[in-house]
C-alpha positions as CSV (number, residue, x, y, z in Angstrom):
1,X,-8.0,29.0,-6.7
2,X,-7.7,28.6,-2.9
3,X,-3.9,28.5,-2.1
4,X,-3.7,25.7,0.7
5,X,-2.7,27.6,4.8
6,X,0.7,27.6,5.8
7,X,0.2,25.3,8.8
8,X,-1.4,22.8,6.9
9,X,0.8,19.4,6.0
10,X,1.3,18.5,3.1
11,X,0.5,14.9,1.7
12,X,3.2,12.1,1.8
13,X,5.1,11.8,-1.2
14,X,7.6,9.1,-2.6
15,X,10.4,9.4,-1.1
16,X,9.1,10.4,2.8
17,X,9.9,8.4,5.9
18,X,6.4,6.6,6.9
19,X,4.8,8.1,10.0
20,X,5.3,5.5,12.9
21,X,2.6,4.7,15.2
22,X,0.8,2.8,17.8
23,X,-2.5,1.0,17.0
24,X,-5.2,-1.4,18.0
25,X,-5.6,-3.8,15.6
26,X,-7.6,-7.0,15.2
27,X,-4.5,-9.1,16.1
28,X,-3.2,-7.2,19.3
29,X,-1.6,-3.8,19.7
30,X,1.7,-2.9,16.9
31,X,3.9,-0.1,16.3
32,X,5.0,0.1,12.2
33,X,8.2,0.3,13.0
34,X,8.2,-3.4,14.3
35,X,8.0,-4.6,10.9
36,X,11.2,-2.4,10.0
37,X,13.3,-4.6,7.9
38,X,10.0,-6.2,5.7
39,X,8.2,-4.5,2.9
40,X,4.7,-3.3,3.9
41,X,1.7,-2.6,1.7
42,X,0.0,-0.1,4.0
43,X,-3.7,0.3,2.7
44,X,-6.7,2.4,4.3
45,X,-10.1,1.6,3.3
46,X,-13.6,3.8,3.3
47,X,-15.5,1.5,5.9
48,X,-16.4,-1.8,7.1
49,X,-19.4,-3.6,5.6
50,X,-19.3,-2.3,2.5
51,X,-19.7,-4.1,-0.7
52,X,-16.2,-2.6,-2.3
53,X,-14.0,-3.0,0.6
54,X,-15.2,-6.7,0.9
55,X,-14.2,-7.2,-2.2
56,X,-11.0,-5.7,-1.9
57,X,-10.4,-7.8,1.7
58,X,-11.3,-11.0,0.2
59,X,-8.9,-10.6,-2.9
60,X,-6.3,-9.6,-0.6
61,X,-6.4,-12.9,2.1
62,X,-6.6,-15.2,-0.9
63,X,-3.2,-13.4,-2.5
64,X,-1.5,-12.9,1.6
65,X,0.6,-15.9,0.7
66,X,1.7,-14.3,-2.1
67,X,2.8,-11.1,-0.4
68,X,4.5,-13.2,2.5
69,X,6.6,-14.6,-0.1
70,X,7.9,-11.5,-0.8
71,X,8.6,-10.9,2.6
72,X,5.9,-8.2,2.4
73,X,3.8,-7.4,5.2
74,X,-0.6,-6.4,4.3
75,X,-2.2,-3.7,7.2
76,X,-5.2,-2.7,6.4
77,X,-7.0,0.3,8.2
78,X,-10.4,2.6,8.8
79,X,-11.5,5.1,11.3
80,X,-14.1,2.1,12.5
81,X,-13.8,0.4,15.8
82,X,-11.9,-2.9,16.6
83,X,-15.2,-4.3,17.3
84,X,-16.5,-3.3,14.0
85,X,-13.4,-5.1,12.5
86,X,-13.6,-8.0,14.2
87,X,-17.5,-8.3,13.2
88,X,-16.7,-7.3,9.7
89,X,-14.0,-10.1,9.1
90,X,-16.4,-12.8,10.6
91,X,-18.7,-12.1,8.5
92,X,-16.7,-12.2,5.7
93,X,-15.3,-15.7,7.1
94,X,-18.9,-17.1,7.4
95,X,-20.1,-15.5,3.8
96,X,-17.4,-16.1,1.6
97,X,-15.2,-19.0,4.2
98,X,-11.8,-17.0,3.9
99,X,-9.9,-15.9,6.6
100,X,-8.2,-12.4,6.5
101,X,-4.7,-13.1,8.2
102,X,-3.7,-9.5,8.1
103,X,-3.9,-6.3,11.0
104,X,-6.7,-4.5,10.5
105,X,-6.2,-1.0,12.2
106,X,-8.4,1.0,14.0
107,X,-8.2,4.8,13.9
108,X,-11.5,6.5,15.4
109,X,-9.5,9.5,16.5
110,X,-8.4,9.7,12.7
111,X,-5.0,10.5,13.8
112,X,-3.4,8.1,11.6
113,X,-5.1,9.0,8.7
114,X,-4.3,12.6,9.4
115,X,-0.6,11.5,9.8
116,X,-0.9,10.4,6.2
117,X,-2.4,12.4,4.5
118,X,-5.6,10.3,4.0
119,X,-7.8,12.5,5.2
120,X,-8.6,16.6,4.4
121,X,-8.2,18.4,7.6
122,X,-12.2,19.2,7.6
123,X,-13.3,15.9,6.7
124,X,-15.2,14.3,9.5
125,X,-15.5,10.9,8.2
126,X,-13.0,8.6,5.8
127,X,-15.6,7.3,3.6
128,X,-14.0,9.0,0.2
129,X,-10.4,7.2,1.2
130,X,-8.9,4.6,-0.5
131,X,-5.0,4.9,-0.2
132,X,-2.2,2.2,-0.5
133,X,1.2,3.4,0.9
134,X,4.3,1.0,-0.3
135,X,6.5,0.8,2.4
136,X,9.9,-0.3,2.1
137,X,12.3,-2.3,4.8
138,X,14.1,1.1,6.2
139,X,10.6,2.9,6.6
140,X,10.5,5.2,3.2
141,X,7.4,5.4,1.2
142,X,8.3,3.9,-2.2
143,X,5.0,4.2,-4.0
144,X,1.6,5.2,-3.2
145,X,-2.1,5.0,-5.2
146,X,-5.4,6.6,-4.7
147,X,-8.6,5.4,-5.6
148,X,-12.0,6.1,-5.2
149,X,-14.4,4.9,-2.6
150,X,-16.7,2.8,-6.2
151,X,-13.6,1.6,-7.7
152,X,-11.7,-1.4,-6.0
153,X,-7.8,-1.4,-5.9
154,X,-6.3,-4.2,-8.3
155,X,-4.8,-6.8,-5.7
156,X,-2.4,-7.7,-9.0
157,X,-1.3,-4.4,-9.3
158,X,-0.1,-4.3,-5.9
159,X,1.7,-7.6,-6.2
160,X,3.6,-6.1,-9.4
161,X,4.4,-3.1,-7.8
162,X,5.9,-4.7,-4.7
163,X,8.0,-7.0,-7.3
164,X,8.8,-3.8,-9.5
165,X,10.0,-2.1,-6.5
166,X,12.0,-4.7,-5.0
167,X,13.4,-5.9,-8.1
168,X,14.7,-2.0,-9.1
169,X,15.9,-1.3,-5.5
170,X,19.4,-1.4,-5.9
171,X,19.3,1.1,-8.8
172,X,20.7,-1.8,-11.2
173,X,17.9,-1.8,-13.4
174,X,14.4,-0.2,-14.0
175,X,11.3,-2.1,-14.9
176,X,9.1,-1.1,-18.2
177,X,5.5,-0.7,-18.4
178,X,3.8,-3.8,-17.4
179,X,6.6,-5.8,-16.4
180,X,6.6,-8.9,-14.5
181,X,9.1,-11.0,-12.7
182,X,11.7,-12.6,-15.6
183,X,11.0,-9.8,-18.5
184,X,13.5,-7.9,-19.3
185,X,14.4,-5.1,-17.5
186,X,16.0,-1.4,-18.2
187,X,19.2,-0.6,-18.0
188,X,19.9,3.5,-16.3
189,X,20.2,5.7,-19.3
190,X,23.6,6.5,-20.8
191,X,24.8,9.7,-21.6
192,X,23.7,10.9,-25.3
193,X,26.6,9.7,-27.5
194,X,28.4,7.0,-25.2
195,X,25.4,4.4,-26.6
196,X,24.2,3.7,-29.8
197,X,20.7,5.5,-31.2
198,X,18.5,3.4,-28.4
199,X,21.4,5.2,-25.5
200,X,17.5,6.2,-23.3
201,X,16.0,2.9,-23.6
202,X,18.2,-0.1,-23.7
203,X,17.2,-3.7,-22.1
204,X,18.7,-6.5,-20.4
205,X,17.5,-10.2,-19.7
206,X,16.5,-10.5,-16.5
207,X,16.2,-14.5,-15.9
């Protein structure tokens, strides 16, 4: 096994401050940090014109409402050109007649996707990413995903894990495998002894 070089940087993990940075995007320049104090679902995606990422763009502008409503913030990005964008998501208004509403991001110099970790430092292209960075209102990455470049991201998915995240922020409560906004929630373990036999997994209703 090749151990990685020294200099190299490591991925983002949970837990990391989010790179800022400068873009062109297909609504005007921004800066992440200008959306400090919102959630942001941070997504890269292989390239434009393809049959997955279309997919994945028109799930995402039908469900934007729902994100707003969680005060959550979509920017979408590849290493394709603005004008590539801006082609991309007219075509995908005259096909399919939805709008995307969110940033797309260009980044031809692949600097952002370096930044993130999106990208191996040989690659020359980003046509095997697929990465979804959960960013939350002070800038630290909460949650990320990985898929490959045939399997489309569940738009769901990231809607749950927005919730889940938001909803466990304050280190009240945890959220249990498939949970959804009014299940129960977790309660933080109790020490061995201080609770009855179910002390590492006790509920609470959450209505």
């Amino acid at each position: 096994m090749e151990m990685m070089e020294a200099n190299m940087p490591r991925s983002l993990r949970i837990g990391d401050a989010a790179p800022n940075f400068t873009a062109r995007t297909t609504q005007g320049e921004i800066a992440l940090d200008q959306y400090r104090g919102r959630w942001i679902v941070f997504f890269s995606h292989p390239a434009d014109f393809t049959p997955v990422c279309t997919s994945e763009f028109v799930a995402l502008a039908k469900a934007a409402p729902q994100f707003e409503e969680l005060d959550c913030v979509l920017l979408g990005l590849s290493v394709d050109s603005l004008y590539s964008h801006v082609a991309w998501l007219r075509a995908i208004h005259d096909v399919f007649d939805v709008e995307v509403p969110f940033p797309v991001i260009e980044d031809p110099s692949m600097a952002v996707g370096y930044a993130y970790g999106m990208l191996d430092e040989q690659a020359g292209d980003a046509s095997t990413v697929r990465a979804t960075y959960f960013i939350d209102p002070k800038g630290i990455i909460r949650a990320l995903s990985w898929y490959p470049m045939n399997v489309g991201r569940s738009v769901d998915e990231m809607l749950r894990t927005v919730r889940a995240l938001q909803r466990s922020a304050d280190g009240e409560a945890y959220t249990p495998a498939d949970w959804q906004p009014g299940d129960d929630v977790l309660l933080p373990p109790a020490l061995p002894g201080n609770a009855g036999a179910d002390w590492f997994h006790q509920t609470k209703a959450d209505r």
